[in-house]
Short mmCIF file of C-alpha atoms and ligand atoms in Angstrom, two decimals:
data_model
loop_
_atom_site.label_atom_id
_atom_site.label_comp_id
_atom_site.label_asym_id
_atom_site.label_seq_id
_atom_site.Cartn_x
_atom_site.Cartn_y
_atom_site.Cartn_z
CA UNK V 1 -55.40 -18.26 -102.87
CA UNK V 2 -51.56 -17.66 -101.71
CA UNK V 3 -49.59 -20.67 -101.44
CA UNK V 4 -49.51 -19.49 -97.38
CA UNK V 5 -53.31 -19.35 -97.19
CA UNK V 6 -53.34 -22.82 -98.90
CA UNK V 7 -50.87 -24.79 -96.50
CA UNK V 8 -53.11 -23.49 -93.67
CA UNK V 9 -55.56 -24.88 -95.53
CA UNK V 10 -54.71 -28.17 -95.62
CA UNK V 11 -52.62 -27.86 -91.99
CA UNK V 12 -56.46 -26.88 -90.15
CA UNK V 13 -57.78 -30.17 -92.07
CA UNK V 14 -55.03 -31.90 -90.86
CA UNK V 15 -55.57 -30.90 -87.10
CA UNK V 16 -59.09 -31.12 -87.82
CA UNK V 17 -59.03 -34.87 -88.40
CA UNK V 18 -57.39 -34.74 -85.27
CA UNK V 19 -60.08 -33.33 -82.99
CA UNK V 20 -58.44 -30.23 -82.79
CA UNK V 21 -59.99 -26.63 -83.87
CA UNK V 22 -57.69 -24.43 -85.06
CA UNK V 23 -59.10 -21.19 -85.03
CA UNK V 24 -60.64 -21.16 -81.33
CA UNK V 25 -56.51 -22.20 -80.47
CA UNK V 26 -55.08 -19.12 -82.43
CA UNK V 27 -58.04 -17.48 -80.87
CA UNK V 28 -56.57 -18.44 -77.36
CA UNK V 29 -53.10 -17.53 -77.73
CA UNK V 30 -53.47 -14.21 -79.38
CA UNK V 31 -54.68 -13.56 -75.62
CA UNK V 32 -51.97 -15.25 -73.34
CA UNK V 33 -49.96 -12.74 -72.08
CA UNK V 34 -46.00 -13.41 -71.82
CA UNK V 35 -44.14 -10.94 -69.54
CA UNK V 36 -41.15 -10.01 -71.26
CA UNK V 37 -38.06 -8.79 -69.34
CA UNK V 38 -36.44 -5.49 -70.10
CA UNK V 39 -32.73 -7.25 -69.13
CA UNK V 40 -32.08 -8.80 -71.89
CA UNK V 41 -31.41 -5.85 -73.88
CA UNK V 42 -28.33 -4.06 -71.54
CA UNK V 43 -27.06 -7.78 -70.04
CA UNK V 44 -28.65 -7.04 -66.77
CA UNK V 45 -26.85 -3.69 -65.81
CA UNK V 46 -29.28 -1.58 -65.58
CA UNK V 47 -28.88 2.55 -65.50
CA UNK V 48 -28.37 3.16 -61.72
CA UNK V 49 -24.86 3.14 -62.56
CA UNK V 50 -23.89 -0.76 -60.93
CA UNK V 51 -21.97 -1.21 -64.48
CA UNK V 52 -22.09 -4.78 -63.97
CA UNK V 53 -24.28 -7.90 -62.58
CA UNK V 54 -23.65 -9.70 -59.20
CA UNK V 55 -25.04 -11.94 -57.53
CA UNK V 56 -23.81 -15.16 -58.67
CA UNK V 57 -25.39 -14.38 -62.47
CA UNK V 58 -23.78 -13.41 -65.36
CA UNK V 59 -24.33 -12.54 -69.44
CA UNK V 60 -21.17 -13.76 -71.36
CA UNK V 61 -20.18 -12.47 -74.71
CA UNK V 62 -19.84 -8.69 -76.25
CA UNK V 63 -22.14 -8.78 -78.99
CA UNK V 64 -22.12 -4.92 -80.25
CA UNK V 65 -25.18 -2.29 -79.47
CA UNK V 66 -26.13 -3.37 -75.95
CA UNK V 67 -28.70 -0.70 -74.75
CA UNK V 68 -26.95 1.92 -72.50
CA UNK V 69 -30.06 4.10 -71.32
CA UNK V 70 -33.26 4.32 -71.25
CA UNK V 71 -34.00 5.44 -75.30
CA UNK V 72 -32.52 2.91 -76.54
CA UNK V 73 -33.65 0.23 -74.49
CA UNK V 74 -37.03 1.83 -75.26
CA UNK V 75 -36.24 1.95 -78.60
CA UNK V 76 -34.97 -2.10 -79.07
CA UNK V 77 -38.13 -3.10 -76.71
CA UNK V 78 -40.29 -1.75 -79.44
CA UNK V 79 -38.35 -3.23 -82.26
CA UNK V 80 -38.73 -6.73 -80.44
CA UNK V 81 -42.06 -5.93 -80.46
CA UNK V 82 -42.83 -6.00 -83.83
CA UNK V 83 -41.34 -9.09 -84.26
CA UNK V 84 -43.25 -10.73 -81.57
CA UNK V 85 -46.99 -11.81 -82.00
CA UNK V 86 -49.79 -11.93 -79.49
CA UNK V 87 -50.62 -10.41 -76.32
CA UNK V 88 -47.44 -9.21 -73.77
CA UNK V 89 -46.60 -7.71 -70.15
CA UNK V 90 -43.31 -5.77 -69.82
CA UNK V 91 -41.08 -7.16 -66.78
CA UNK V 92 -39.13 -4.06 -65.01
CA UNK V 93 -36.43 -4.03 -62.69
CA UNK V 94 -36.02 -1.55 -59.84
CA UNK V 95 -32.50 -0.58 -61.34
CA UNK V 96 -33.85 0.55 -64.65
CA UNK V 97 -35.36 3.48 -63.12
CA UNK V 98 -35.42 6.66 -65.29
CA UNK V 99 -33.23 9.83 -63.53
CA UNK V 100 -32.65 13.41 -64.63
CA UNK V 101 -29.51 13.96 -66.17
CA UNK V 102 -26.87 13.73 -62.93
CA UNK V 103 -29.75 12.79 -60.44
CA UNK V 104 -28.65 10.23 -57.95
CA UNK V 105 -31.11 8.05 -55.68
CA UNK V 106 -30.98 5.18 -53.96
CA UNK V 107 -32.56 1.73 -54.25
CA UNK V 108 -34.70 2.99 -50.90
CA UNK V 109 -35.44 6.05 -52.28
CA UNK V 110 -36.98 5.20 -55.33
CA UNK V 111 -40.52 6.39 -56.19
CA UNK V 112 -43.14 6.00 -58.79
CA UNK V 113 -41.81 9.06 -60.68
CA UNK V 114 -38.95 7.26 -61.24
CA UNK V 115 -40.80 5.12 -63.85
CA UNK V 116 -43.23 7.62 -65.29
CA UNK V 117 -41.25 7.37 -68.32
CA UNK V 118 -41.39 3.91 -68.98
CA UNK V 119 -45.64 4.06 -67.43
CA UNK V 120 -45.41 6.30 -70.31
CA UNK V 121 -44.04 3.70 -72.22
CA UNK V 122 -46.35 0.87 -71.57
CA UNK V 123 -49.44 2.71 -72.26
CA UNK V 124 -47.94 3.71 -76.27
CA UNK V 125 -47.22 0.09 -76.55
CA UNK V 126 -50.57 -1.22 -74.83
CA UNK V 127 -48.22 -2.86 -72.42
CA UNK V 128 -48.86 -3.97 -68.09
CA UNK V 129 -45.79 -3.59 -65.90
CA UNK V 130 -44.49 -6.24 -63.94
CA UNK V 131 -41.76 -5.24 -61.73
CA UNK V 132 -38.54 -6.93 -59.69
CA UNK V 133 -36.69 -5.69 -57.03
CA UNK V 134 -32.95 -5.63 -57.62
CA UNK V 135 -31.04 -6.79 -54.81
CA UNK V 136 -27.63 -6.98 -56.43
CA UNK V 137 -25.86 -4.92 -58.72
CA UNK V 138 -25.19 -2.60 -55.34
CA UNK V 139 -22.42 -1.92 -52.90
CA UNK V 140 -24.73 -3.38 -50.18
CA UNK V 141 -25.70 -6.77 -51.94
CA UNK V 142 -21.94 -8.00 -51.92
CA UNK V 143 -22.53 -9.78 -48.99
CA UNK V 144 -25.56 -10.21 -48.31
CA UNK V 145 -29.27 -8.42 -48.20
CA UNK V 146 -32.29 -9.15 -46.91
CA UNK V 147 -30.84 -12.67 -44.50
CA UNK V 148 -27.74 -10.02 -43.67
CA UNK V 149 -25.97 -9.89 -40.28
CA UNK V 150 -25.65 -6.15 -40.66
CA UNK V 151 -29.13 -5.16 -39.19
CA UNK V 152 -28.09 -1.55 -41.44
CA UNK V 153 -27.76 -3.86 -44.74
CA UNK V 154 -30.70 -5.77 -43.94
CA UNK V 155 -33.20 -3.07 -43.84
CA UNK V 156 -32.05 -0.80 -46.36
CA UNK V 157 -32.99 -3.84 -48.59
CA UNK V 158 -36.70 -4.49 -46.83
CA UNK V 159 -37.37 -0.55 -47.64
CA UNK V 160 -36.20 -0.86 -51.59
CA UNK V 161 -38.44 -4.16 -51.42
CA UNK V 162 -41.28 -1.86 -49.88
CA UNK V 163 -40.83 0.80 -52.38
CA UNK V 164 -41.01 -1.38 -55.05
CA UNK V 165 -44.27 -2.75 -53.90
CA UNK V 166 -45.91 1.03 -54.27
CA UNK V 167 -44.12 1.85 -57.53
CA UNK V 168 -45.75 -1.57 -58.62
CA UNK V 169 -49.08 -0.22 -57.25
CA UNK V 170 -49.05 2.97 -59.52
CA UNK V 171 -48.07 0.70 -62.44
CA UNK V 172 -51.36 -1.36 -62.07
CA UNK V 173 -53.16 1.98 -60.99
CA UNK V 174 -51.97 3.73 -63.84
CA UNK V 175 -52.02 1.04 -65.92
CA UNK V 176 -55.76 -0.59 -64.57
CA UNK V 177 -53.75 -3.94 -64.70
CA UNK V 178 -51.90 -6.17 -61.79
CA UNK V 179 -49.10 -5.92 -61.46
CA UNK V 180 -46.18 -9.05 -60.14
CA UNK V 181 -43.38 -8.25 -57.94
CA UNK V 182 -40.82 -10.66 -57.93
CA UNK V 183 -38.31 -11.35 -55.14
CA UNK V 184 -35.29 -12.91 -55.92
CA UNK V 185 -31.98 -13.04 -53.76
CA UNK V 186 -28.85 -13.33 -54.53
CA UNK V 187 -28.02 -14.88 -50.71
CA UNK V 188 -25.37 -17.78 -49.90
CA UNK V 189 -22.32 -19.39 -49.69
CA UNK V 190 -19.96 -20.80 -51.44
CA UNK V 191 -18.14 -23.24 -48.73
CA UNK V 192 -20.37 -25.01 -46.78
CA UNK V 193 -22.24 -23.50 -43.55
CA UNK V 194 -21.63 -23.74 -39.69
CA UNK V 195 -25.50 -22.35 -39.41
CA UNK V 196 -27.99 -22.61 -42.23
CA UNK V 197 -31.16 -21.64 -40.06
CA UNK V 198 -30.16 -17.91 -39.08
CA UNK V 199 -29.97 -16.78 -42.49
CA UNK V 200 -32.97 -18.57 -43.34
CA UNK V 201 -34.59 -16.98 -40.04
CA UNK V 202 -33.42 -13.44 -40.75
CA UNK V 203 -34.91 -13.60 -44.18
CA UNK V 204 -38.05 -14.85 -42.96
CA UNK V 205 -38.30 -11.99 -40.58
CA UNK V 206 -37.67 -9.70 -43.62
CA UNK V 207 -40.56 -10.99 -45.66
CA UNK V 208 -42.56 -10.90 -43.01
CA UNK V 209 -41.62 -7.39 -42.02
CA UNK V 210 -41.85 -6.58 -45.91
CA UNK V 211 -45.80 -7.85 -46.38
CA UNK V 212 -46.80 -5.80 -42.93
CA UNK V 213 -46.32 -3.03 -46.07
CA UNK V 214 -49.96 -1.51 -46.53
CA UNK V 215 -50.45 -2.40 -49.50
CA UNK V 216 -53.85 -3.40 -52.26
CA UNK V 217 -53.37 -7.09 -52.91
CA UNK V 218 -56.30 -6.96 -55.64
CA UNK V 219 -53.38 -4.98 -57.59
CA UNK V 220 -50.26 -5.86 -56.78
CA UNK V 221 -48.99 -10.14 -56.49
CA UNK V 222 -46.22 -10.45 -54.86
CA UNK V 223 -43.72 -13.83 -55.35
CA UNK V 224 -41.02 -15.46 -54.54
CA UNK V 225 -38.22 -17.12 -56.71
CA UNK V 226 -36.02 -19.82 -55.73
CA UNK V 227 -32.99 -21.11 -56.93
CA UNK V 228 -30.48 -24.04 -56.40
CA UNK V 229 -27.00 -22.42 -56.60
CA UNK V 230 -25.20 -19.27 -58.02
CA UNK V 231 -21.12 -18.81 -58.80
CA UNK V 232 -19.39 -17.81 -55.64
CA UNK V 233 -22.71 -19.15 -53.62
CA UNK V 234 -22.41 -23.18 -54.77
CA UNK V 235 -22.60 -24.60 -51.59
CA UNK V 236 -25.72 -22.89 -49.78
CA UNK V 237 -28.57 -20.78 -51.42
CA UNK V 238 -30.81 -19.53 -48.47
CA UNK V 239 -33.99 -18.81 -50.67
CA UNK V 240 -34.13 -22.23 -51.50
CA UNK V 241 -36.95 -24.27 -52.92
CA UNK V 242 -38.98 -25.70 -49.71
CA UNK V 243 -38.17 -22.04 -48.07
CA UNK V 244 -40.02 -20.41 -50.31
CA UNK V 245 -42.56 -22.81 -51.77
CA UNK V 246 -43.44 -22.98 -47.65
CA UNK V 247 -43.30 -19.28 -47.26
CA UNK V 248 -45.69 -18.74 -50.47
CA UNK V 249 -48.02 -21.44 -49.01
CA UNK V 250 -48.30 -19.87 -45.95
CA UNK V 251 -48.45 -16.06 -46.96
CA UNK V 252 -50.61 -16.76 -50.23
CA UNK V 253 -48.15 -15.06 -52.08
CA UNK V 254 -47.07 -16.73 -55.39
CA UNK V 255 -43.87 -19.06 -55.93
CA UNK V 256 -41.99 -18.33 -58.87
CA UNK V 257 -40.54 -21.40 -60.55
CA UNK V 258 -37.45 -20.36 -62.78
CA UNK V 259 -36.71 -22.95 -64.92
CA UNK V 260 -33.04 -22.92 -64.55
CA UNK V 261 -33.22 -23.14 -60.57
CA UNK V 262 -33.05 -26.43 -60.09
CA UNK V 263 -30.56 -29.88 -60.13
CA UNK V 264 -30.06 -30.61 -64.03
CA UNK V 265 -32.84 -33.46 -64.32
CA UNK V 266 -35.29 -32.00 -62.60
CA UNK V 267 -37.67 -30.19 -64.80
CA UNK V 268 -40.14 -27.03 -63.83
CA UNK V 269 -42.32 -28.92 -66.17
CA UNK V 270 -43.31 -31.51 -63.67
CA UNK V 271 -44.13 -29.08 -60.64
CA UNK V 272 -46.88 -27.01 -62.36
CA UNK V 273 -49.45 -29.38 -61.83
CA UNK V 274 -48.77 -30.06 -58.12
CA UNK V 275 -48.11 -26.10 -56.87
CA UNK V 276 -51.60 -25.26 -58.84
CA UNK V 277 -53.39 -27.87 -56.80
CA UNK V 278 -52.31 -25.71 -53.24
CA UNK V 279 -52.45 -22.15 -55.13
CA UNK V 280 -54.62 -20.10 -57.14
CA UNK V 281 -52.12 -18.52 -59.13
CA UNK V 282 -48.49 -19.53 -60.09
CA UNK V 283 -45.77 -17.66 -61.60
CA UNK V 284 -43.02 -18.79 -64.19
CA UNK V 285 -39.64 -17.68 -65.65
CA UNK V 286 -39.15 -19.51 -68.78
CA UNK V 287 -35.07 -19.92 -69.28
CA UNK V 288 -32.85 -22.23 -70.64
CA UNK V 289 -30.27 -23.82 -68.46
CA UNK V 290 -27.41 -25.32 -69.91
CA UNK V 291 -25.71 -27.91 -67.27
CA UNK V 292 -25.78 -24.97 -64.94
CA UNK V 293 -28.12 -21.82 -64.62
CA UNK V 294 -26.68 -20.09 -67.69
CA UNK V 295 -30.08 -18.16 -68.94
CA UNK V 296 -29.30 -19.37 -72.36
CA UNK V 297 -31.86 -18.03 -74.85
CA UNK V 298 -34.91 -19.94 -74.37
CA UNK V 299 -35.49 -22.29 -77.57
CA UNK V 300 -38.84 -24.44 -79.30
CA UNK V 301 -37.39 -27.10 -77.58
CA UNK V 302 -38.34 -30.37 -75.29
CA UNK V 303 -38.75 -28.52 -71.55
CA UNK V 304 -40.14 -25.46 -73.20
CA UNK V 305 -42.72 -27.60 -75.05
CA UNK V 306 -43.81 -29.58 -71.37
CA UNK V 307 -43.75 -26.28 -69.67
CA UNK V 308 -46.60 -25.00 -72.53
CA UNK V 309 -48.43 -28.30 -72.24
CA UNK V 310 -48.33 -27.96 -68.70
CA UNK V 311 -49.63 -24.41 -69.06
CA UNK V 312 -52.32 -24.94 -71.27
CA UNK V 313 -53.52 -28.70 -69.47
CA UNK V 314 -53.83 -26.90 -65.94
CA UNK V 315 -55.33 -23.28 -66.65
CA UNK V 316 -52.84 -20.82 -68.15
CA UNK V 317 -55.48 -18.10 -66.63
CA UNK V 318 -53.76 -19.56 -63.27
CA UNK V 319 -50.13 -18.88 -64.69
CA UNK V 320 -47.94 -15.63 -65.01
CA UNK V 321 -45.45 -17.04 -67.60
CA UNK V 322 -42.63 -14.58 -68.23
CA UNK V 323 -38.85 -14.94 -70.19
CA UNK V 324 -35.60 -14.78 -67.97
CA UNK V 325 -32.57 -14.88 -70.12
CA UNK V 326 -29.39 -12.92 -70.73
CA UNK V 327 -27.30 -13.84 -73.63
CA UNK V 328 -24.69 -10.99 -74.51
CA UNK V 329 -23.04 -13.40 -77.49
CA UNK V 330 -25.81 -12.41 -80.34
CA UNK V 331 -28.05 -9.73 -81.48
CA UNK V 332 -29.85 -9.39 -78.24
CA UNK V 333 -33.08 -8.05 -80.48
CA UNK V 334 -32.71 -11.19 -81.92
CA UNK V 335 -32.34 -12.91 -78.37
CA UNK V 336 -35.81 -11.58 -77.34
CA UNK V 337 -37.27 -12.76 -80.63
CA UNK V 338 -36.16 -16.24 -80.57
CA UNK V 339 -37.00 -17.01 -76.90
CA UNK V 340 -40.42 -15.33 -76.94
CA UNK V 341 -41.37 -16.47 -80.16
CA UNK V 342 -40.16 -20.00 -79.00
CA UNK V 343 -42.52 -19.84 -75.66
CA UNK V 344 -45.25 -18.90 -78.37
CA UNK V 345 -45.11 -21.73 -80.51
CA UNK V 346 -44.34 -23.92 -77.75
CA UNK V 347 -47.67 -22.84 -76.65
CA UNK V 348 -49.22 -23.04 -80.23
CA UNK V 349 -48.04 -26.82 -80.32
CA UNK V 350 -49.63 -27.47 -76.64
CA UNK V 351 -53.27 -25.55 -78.05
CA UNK V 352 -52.88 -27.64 -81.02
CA UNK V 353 -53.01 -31.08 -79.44
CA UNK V 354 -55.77 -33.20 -78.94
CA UNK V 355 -55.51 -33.17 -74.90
CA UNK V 356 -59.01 -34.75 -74.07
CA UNK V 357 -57.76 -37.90 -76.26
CA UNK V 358 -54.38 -38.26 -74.82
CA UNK V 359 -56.13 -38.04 -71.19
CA UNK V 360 -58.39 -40.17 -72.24
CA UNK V 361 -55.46 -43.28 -73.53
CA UNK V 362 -53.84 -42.44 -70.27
CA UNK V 363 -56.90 -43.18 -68.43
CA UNK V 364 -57.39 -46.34 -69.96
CA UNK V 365 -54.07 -47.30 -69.55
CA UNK V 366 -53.63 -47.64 -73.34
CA UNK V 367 -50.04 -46.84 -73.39
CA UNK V 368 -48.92 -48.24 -76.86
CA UNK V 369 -51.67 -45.40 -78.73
CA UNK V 370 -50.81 -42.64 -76.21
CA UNK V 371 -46.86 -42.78 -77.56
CA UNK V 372 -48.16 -43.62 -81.44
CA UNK V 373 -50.11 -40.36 -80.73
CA UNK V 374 -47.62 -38.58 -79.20
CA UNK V 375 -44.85 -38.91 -81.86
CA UNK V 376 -47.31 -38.55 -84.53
CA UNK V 377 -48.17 -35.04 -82.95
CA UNK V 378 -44.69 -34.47 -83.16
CA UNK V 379 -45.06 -34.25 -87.34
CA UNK V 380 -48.29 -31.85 -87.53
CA UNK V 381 -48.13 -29.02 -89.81
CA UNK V 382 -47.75 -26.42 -87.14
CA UNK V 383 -45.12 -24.34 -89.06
CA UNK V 384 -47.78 -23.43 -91.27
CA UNK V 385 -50.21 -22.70 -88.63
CA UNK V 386 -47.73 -20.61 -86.74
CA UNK V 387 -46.97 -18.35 -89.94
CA UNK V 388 -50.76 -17.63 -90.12
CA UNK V 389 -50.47 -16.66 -86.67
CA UNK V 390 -47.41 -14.25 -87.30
CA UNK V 391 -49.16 -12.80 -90.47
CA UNK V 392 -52.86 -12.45 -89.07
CA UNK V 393 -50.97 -10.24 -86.06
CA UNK V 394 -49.20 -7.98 -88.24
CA UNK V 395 -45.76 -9.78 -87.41
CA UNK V 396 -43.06 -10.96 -89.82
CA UNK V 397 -42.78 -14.61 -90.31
CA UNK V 398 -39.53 -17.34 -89.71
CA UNK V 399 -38.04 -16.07 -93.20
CA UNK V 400 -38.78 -12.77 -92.77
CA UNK V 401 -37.69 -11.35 -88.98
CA UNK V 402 -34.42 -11.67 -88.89
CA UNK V 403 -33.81 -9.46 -91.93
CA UNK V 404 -35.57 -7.03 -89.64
CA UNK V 405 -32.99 -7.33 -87.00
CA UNK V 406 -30.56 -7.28 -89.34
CA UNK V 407 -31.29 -4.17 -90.84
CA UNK V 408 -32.18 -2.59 -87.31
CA UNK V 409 -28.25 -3.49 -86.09
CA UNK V 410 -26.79 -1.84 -89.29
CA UNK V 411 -29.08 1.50 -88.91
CA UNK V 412 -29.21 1.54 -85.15
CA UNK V 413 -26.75 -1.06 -82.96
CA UNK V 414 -23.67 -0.38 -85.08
CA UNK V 415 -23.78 3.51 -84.57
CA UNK V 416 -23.40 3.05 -80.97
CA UNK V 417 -20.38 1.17 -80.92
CA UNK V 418 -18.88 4.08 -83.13
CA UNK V 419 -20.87 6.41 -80.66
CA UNK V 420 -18.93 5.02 -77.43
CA UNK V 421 -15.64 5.24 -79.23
CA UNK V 422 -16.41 8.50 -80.30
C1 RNT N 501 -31.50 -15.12 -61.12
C2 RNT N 501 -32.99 -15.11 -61.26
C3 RNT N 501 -33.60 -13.76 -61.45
C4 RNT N 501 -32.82 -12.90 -62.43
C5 RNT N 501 -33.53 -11.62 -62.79
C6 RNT N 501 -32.59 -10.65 -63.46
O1 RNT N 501 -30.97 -16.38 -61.11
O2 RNT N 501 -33.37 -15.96 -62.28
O3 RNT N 501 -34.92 -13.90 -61.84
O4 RNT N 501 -32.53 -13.58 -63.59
O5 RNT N 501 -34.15 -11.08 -61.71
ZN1 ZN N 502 -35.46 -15.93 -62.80
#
């Protein structure tokens, strides 16, 4: 017996003793899908030629080898791949559509064609497509888009939201898979308003005009993310919370709750449990806000850990978790591997805990046992566990991925740098 094989061993006898069966939870999470986004490997620019992020977001840093087109963001997706077990979803955005060489279109010209190659893609990799609309990153989101003034501006951005509803209906066609289209805005202000209704109104109006789209809900989900603030847009943000958690309610569309959308102390963690009791389905992006929205890479940490035990105590068949971070600082390979590993084992920990007996303390008002139980859950073998995990899917364990990366930036990452400067 290896000495890896032996501290699972003892860790499922451990967990055992516990109430908890080890095998049915590895069983589980092998089959929870996490929707991993394509941005983190080009810091959000995309190859429609925007060159930078708006929109009141932002990647910091210059870490060598960012992805410049589609190959090699291809090529790094399927490197992250192999470092990252269990089941996954790929999460598009509109501007990382594929052209010929000099071919320009628009954000409201886009088609299905434009994302054969990465269809293409996801079938190789036994990957669904989730897809965004990108409503920034263009001339005519520097303003404003779908709550603009400029009736020109403001449809222009319902059509690219309308195309991107079909182009998600070929991916789950194509694909025999749904497919989630997420809207997020970059609208707002950053001095305080005269009028905070009309550009609430006109964006209302657009959604609405944007769902009279024929289009096969069985296939395609469409939600809606919030957020609290962005830079340049501190003072106002008109897709707010209560906008859109009221618009989802009343279009049975899904709300998205990012988890670095809200005031500091108030944690995504706590809402699962009340949106799932109005919807059937919620969606997730699982970030890592530090004091502000700053889609640091997601860690194994406290919020992560709630969100998972969230997840897993409501119905995680109910829940489209996905990652939404952008950290240009570090090996961004690495960057995918940390925060989607992290969500794993944060959801590893939640499978492994005895829920029925927690419930059951907090039921009976037995708070003392519930925290003893809690903190000794916090010492389980789950390292040991997870490592099985890694090694029964074919993926390198915590000593062993990083080398990975590291090899992959000195054959791969590094020649681009010397590429650019030619
Ligand atoms: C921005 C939102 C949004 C973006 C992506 C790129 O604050 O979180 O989800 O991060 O669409
Ligand atoms: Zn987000």
């Amino acid at each position: 017996m290896t000495v890896s094989s032996e501290k699972f061993r003892l860790a499922a006898a451990d967990y055992a003793l516990l109430g908890v069966d080890v095998e049915a939870a590895l069983n589980t999470l092998a089959g929870i899908p996490i929707s991993i986004h394509c941005w983190q490997g080009d810091d959000v620019i995309g190859f429609d030629g925007a060159g930078a992020v708006s929109g009141g977001i932002q990647a910091t840093g210059n870490y060598p080898g960012r992805a410049r087109n589609f190959a090699q963001l291809k090529q790094d997706i399927e490197t992250a791949l192999h470092l990252l077990p269990g089941k996954h979803r790929l999460n598009l955005h509109a501007s990382y559509a594929v052209f010929e060489p000099g071919q320009k279109v628009d954000r409201d010209q886009l088609k299905p064609e434009h994302f054969q190659p990465w269809i293409a893609f996801a079938k190789e990799n036994g990957l669904a497509l989730d897809f965004n609309p990108t409503l920034f990153g263009h001339p005519l989101a520097e303003a404003a888009t779908l709550s603009s003034e400029d009736e020109a501006i403001r449809q222009f951005w319902i059509r690219h939201c309308q195309t991107c509803i079909k182009i998600a209906e070929a991916f789950a066609d194509q694909l025999e898979d749904t497919s989630l289209v997420n809207i997020w805005i970059p609208d707002g202000l950053k001095d305080i308003p005269a009028d905070r209704t009309s550009p609430r109104a006109r964006l209302k109006a657009s959604l609405d005009q944007i769902l009279a789209l024929d289009y096969d809900r069985s296939k395609v989900k469409i939600a809606v993310e919030s957020k609290v603030f962005g830079i340049g847009i501190e003072s106002y943000t008109v897709g707010s919370h209560e906008f859109y958690m009221n618009y989802a309610a009343q279009n049975q569309l899904l709300c998205l709750l990012d988890s670095g959308h809200y005031h500091p102390t108030e944690m995504i963690s706590d809402k699962i449990s009340s949106m799932l009791l109005f919807s059937d389905e919620l969606a997730l992006h699982i970030s890592r806000p530090v004091r502000w929205d700053s889609d640091h890479v997601v860690l194994y940490d406290d919020e992560t850990r709630q969100i998972a035990q969230e997840i897993i105590r409501n119905d995680v068949r109910r829940i489209r978790i996905a990652t939404d971070y952008f950290d240009a600082s570090i090996n961004r390979i690495a960057a995918w591997a940390i925060g989607v590993r992290s969500v794993r084992k944060a959801l590893l920990n939640a499978l492994l805990m005895p829920q029925a007996t927690l419930a059951e303390l907090q039921r009976q008002r037995r708070f003392t046992e519930l925290m003893a139980l809690q903190e000794q859950l916090k010492m389980a073998p789950l390292g040991a566990v997870w490592e099985t995990f890694c090694q029964r899917q074919g993926v390198p364990g915590e000593q062993e991925w990083l080398r990975v990366v590291q090899d992959y930036e000195r054959r791969v990452l590094a020649k681009r740098e010397e590429e650019e400067q030619g």
